[in-house]
């Protein structure tokens, strides 16, 4: 078998993590589909490697295109008030900076989100456009170009709207297979002094927190400042800003500008030096990370088996994409986690991918409360624990597995 190669530069990848065969993380079958042997039967190899040359961490396997989610599964908002506030703040900041005092400014978002950024920008009177193949936006008044951002779709948009001051993307670039195509689109779309701002899970935080559940089919890339700098330079851009974000378990926001247009902020050199000093993608560090991942699996299985033996009741909380990685990798099924409560109506009455754990509405959580709740949305822990305070007040305990298995 030929070794997997980097999607951007073609260099062989050094595989450092192999979590086995997994179903697509958004394939929630109905019980009838599951009985008929359908709904979540596709499997792909969930393994990750680092490029020897450009340091880009990426999945080595892929879900066959026809089973990618865009076809049948609508985007599910995180349902998090913390995330909505995060996006509102982001939009206000762009309005104060990049979009400020520039006459008839034009802002673009790639990928569908809760729609808060576009709504906030539009309400401030700034023209906007979303590039989203599904046509969906959480902001129902959004103007949406039903296409990926590529050179062709960008030219169409520029012909109609002119060039953009800002292109923004949250939790989207990490899932774009064709990064050269994306940069060709940015080159067409951005004004000469425009910026591309994007944020995604930060590989440095994934390693620090042993957050192996960030690995799933819809996250192809796990960026670092080092790899984003190389990526930008390959396509005529520069990394001119980085900012750590506390959301989703630790993200980085990157600002790219055309080469020669802006001086990088001091924070860029700072984080590059930190990544270099920490040997973030060195083989030894990655091997240690893989060892810690294995340890989380054995600890979590031992804990849940112990609770079952002691007749303690357990429920899962939040049927996230991350939960698909955890249940599949750890071999957790309904005998250890009988059901998962989740706030997404479209998931209710369905089964989780692969593990086939029934998903119930949040109201089922208190009817009656389990003794233990396994929190699969640990990135929203503060918000969820505050909302479910009565669970812990009544003696319930949360099980977390990041950065290691523990009970609170
Ligand atoms: P997110 O971390 O965005 O999940 P993913 O791993 O799929 O990207 O969390 C969103 C999921 O968590 C979604 O299925 C809804 C669920 N959820 C709840 O059930 N209750 C909550 O309070 C929150 C914030 C999320
Ligand atoms: Zn590479």
XYZ file of C-alpha atoms and ligand atoms in Angstrom:
434
model
C 0.000 0.000 0.000
C 1.369 3.427 -0.873
C 1.739 5.653 2.181
C -0.745 8.521 2.478
C 0.520 11.886 1.257
C -0.134 15.496 2.228
C -3.235 16.911 0.570
C -1.462 20.218 0.020
C 2.178 19.484 -0.854
C 2.161 15.748 -1.729
C 4.883 14.782 0.761
C 4.411 11.453 2.622
C 2.635 11.737 5.955
C 3.927 10.326 9.215
C 0.896 8.589 10.756
C 0.843 9.028 14.542
C -2.688 8.067 15.526
C -4.918 5.221 14.326
C -8.341 5.069 15.967
C -9.665 2.220 13.776
C -12.685 2.087 11.443
C -15.444 4.631 12.089
C -18.859 5.504 10.638
C -19.476 9.047 9.334
C -20.058 11.128 12.443
C -23.338 12.629 11.254
C -25.037 9.352 10.142
C -27.761 8.993 12.774
C -29.992 6.124 11.566
C -33.610 5.673 12.600
C -34.259 2.420 14.501
C -36.001 1.080 11.364
C -32.966 1.866 9.184
C -30.708 0.201 11.716
C -32.928 -2.915 11.818
C -32.818 -3.077 8.016
C -29.018 -2.996 8.217
C -28.745 0.487 6.746
C -28.215 4.075 7.769
C -24.710 4.044 9.215
C -22.982 1.079 7.591
C -20.215 2.949 5.740
C -16.842 2.902 7.486
C -13.658 4.897 6.950
C -10.279 4.616 8.646
C -9.895 7.316 11.281
C -6.154 7.929 11.390
C -4.062 11.082 11.415
C -0.618 11.968 10.139
C 1.701 14.969 10.064
C 3.347 16.158 6.845
C 7.125 15.850 7.000
C 7.525 18.980 4.939
C 4.781 21.508 5.692
C 3.851 20.155 9.170
C 0.150 20.051 8.286
C -1.662 17.527 10.502
C -4.470 15.820 8.622
C -6.633 12.723 8.410
C -5.135 10.030 6.223
C -8.470 8.408 5.325
C -11.685 9.830 3.988
C -15.393 9.110 3.867
C -16.361 8.376 0.251
C -17.755 11.562 -1.267
C -21.306 10.230 -1.731
C -21.492 9.611 2.010
C -20.339 13.068 3.020
C -22.970 14.863 5.071
C -23.996 17.716 2.744
C -26.303 15.414 0.809
C -28.826 14.403 3.422
C -27.949 15.994 6.720
C -28.711 19.588 7.494
C -26.248 21.649 9.479
C -26.876 21.391 13.214
C -26.201 24.498 15.225
C -24.310 23.951 18.459
C -27.295 25.375 20.323
C -24.852 27.154 22.600
C -25.517 30.649 23.931
C -21.777 31.001 24.594
C -21.089 30.374 20.888
C -23.752 32.870 19.794
C -22.150 35.511 22.007
C -18.722 34.589 20.638
C -19.909 35.153 17.064
C -21.665 38.410 17.971
C -18.437 39.707 19.494
C -16.481 38.560 16.440
C -18.777 40.422 14.056
C -18.698 43.595 16.159
C -14.928 43.491 16.158
C -14.790 43.129 12.358
C -17.202 46.054 12.078
C -14.920 48.174 14.277
C -11.746 47.210 12.423
C -11.611 45.743 8.921
C -15.091 46.895 7.919
C -14.863 50.333 9.528
C -14.856 53.532 7.491
C -14.287 51.782 4.175
C -17.316 53.149 2.335
C -19.352 50.394 0.790
C -17.672 47.466 2.543
C -18.457 43.887 1.631
C -18.055 40.905 3.977
C -18.116 37.221 3.080
C -18.528 34.151 5.250
C -17.571 30.665 4.076
C -19.667 27.810 5.378
C -22.911 27.817 7.233
C -22.989 28.628 10.916
C -25.504 29.848 13.430
C -25.667 32.900 11.165
C -24.866 35.333 13.956
C -21.885 36.899 12.183
C -23.801 37.619 8.989
C -26.866 38.866 10.827
C -24.792 41.253 12.928
C -22.909 42.535 9.891
C -26.103 42.924 7.857
C -27.879 44.771 10.667
C -24.977 47.224 10.724
C -25.719 47.984 7.060
C -22.725 46.149 5.587
C -23.226 44.079 2.452
C -22.651 40.375 2.974
C -22.604 37.069 1.145
C -22.205 33.477 2.317
C -20.610 30.723 0.237
C -22.442 27.597 1.299
C -23.195 24.694 -1.073
C -26.221 23.538 0.929
C -27.795 26.997 0.679
C -28.396 26.936 4.430
C -27.653 29.729 6.862
C -28.765 30.093 10.468
C -29.556 33.716 9.514
C -32.670 33.331 7.447
C -32.268 36.657 5.715
C -28.745 35.773 4.563
C -27.702 36.146 0.947
C -26.199 32.780 0.090
C -24.157 31.755 -2.956
C -24.819 28.022 -3.236
C -21.260 26.988 -3.995
C -17.895 26.242 -2.442
C -15.520 29.163 -2.615
C -13.376 28.480 -5.699
C -11.838 30.709 -8.367
C -14.965 30.326 -10.539
C -17.552 30.999 -7.855
C -15.427 33.901 -6.554
C -15.305 35.514 -10.017
C -19.080 35.351 -10.237
C -19.425 36.996 -6.845
C -16.880 39.710 -7.677
C -18.655 40.494 -10.961
C -21.875 41.088 -9.036
C -20.576 42.580 -5.772
C -16.983 43.681 -6.104
C -14.132 42.470 -3.926
C -14.446 41.640 -0.251
C -12.759 43.457 2.641
C -13.077 40.422 4.862
C -13.634 36.742 4.293
C -14.441 34.915 7.527
C -14.833 31.202 8.293
C -15.433 29.387 11.575
C -14.966 25.633 11.853
C -15.003 25.346 8.090
C -11.482 25.523 6.672
C -10.529 22.403 8.666
C -13.075 20.506 6.559
C -12.206 21.862 3.083
C -10.590 19.070 1.064
C -9.299 21.314 -1.717
C -7.225 23.986 0.020
C -5.487 25.074 -3.226
C -8.972 25.665 -4.658
C -9.931 27.691 -1.593
C -6.863 29.920 -1.932
C -7.511 30.400 -5.645
C -10.966 31.601 -4.642
C -9.574 33.928 -1.975
C -7.148 35.402 -4.466
C -10.068 36.329 -6.736
C -12.375 37.448 -3.992
C -10.297 39.534 -1.601
C -9.581 43.215 -2.106
C -5.863 44.047 -2.366
C -5.695 44.891 1.341
C -8.463 42.515 2.392
C -8.011 39.801 4.998
C -9.012 36.207 5.424
C -9.894 35.429 9.044
C -10.577 31.861 10.083
C -10.767 29.844 13.271
C -10.556 26.128 13.871
C -9.627 23.657 16.618
C -5.968 24.228 17.512
C -3.799 21.138 17.314
C -1.674 22.447 20.188
C -4.762 22.365 22.445
C -5.840 18.958 21.155
C -2.471 17.561 22.192
C -2.400 19.460 25.487
C -5.863 18.193 26.433
C -5.580 14.739 24.830
C -8.770 15.740 23.026
C -8.701 12.855 20.576
C -12.453 13.234 20.023
C -11.691 16.271 17.848
C -10.651 13.680 15.262
C -13.581 12.799 13.007
C -14.513 12.912 9.354
C -15.574 16.552 9.262
C -12.234 17.731 10.614
C -9.675 16.903 7.929
C -7.001 19.330 9.107
C -5.699 20.166 12.582
C -3.928 23.471 12.114
C -1.019 25.030 13.931
C 0.449 28.486 13.408
C 3.453 26.774 11.825
C 1.400 24.859 9.277
C -0.896 27.806 8.526
C 2.110 30.032 7.878
C 3.451 27.485 5.377
C 0.037 27.080 3.797
C -0.487 30.822 3.413
C 2.965 31.386 1.914
C 2.469 28.588 -0.575
C -0.457 30.528 -2.036
C 0.893 34.091 -1.917
C -0.497 35.072 1.481
C 1.083 35.773 4.881
C 0.034 34.894 8.402
C -0.289 38.352 9.984
C -2.352 37.648 13.095
C -3.173 34.872 15.559
C -5.491 34.889 18.526
C -6.285 32.174 21.021
C -9.996 31.552 21.465
C -11.450 29.793 24.512
C -14.360 28.251 22.577
C -14.738 24.599 21.558
C -11.913 23.432 23.789
C -9.291 25.827 22.458
C -9.111 27.294 18.979
C -6.798 29.597 17.096
C -8.019 32.404 14.901
C -5.677 33.178 12.022
C -5.597 36.370 9.969
C -4.046 36.132 6.493
C -3.257 39.030 4.186
C -1.692 39.164 0.749
C 2.104 39.004 0.787
C 3.715 42.395 1.391
C 0.490 44.078 2.490
C 0.706 43.931 6.286
C 3.285 43.533 9.008
C 2.657 40.433 11.131
C 1.490 41.188 14.669
C 4.001 40.289 17.437
C 1.728 37.441 18.570
C 2.573 35.538 15.374
C 6.270 35.245 16.142
C 5.369 34.400 19.730
C 3.218 31.423 18.924
C 5.567 30.193 16.180
C 8.425 30.211 18.705
C 6.285 28.407 21.249
C 5.346 25.678 18.772
C 8.965 25.277 17.758
C 10.223 25.092 21.338
C 7.508 22.611 22.331
C 8.237 20.354 19.360
C 4.504 20.233 18.708
C 4.609 17.852 15.738
C 7.859 16.055 16.585
C 7.523 12.256 16.386
C 8.252 11.813 20.104
C 5.544 14.295 21.136
C 3.028 12.682 18.821
C 3.861 9.190 20.077
C 3.351 10.387 23.652
C -0.003 11.892 22.646
C -1.099 8.576 21.099
C -0.102 6.804 24.320
C -2.267 9.168 26.384
C -5.205 8.587 24.022
C -4.918 4.841 24.588
C -4.870 5.418 28.332
C -8.093 7.460 28.201
C -9.783 4.581 26.426
C -8.794 1.964 29.006
C -9.666 4.271 31.922
C -13.054 5.196 30.485
C -14.030 1.599 29.708
C -12.886 0.473 33.179
C -14.904 3.234 34.863
C -18.094 2.475 32.908
C -17.777 -1.279 33.415
C -17.274 -0.698 37.130
C -20.407 1.457 37.309
C -22.412 -1.160 35.456
C -21.176 -3.882 37.818
C -22.223 -1.683 40.744
C -25.700 -1.161 39.239
C -25.162 2.582 38.846
C -27.177 4.209 36.060
C -25.344 6.136 33.335
C -26.534 8.418 30.532
C -24.606 10.233 27.844
C -25.021 14.005 27.454
C -24.855 15.576 23.937
C -24.766 13.329 20.873
C -21.896 15.274 19.347
C -19.729 14.304 16.412
C -17.050 13.930 19.079
C -19.164 11.275 20.810
C -19.024 9.167 17.654
C -15.233 9.055 17.890
C -15.318 8.215 21.599
C -17.979 5.494 21.434
C -16.477 3.878 18.340
C -12.861 3.976 19.500
C -13.732 2.819 23.036
C -16.320 0.268 21.901
C -19.104 1.845 24.002
C -22.652 0.743 23.195
C -26.073 0.817 24.873
C -25.007 -1.714 27.508
C -22.606 0.847 29.003
C -24.331 4.066 27.856
C -28.051 3.224 27.444
C -29.065 6.613 25.956
C -27.725 10.087 25.181
C -29.717 13.284 25.794
C -29.257 16.010 23.183
C -30.892 19.338 22.380
C -31.020 18.814 18.568
C -34.599 17.890 17.558
C -33.420 16.208 14.309
C -31.434 13.660 16.341
C -34.297 12.676 18.678
C -35.646 9.160 18.204
C -32.564 8.260 16.166
C -29.514 6.174 17.070
C -25.950 7.383 17.255
C -23.675 6.373 14.365
C -22.054 2.983 14.826
C -22.679 2.610 18.552
C -26.446 2.877 17.953
C -27.193 4.482 21.281
C -30.715 5.990 21.348
C -30.841 9.815 21.388
C -33.438 11.397 23.655
C -34.519 15.004 24.192
C -32.985 16.984 27.077
C -36.193 16.585 29.117
C -35.470 12.849 29.373
C -32.340 13.650 31.362
C -34.343 14.414 34.521
C -36.858 11.590 34.089
C -35.270 10.271 36.226
C -31.710 11.591 36.490
C -29.041 8.915 36.042
C -26.409 8.449 38.749
C -23.661 9.456 36.286
C -23.664 11.471 33.066
C -20.900 11.105 30.491
C -20.395 14.581 29.002
C -19.618 14.350 25.291
C -19.830 18.148 24.874
C -17.044 18.887 27.367
C -16.279 22.002 25.282
C -19.610 23.404 26.530
C -19.127 22.091 30.094
C -19.660 25.391 31.941
C -22.824 26.198 30.054
C -24.267 22.676 30.348
C -23.373 22.171 34.002
C -24.961 25.520 34.853
C -28.105 24.630 32.945
C -28.258 21.174 34.554
C -27.355 22.313 38.059
C -30.220 20.277 39.562
C -28.534 17.062 38.412
C -25.468 17.616 40.574
C -27.486 19.154 43.408
C -29.420 15.875 43.521
C -26.224 13.838 43.867
C -25.531 13.204 40.163
C -21.924 13.125 38.969
C -20.418 14.165 35.647
C -17.892 11.947 33.902
C -15.324 13.801 31.796
C -12.544 12.258 29.718
C -10.588 15.424 28.843
C -7.721 15.840 29.611
C -8.052 12.487 31.398
C -10.911 10.431 32.789
C -12.336 12.012 35.936
C -15.594 12.405 37.823
C -16.907 15.717 39.189
P -20.652 20.712 19.485
O -19.512 20.756 20.417
O -20.830 21.799 18.502
O -20.693 19.288 18.782
P -19.879 18.575 17.591
O -18.869 17.654 18.239
O -20.966 17.787 16.912
O -19.262 19.640 16.753
O -21.964 20.591 20.389
C -23.228 20.528 19.766
C -23.955 19.267 20.161
O -24.147 19.218 21.570
C -25.336 19.168 19.530
O -25.598 17.793 19.221
C -26.253 19.655 20.635
C -25.528 19.241 21.872
N -25.772 20.154 22.998
C -26.743 19.832 23.944
O -27.386 18.766 23.853
N -26.993 20.724 24.965
C -26.311 21.903 25.073
O -26.554 22.685 26.020
C -25.299 22.227 24.096
C -24.523 23.511 24.185
C -25.072 21.320 23.086
Zn 2.564 19.018 3.288
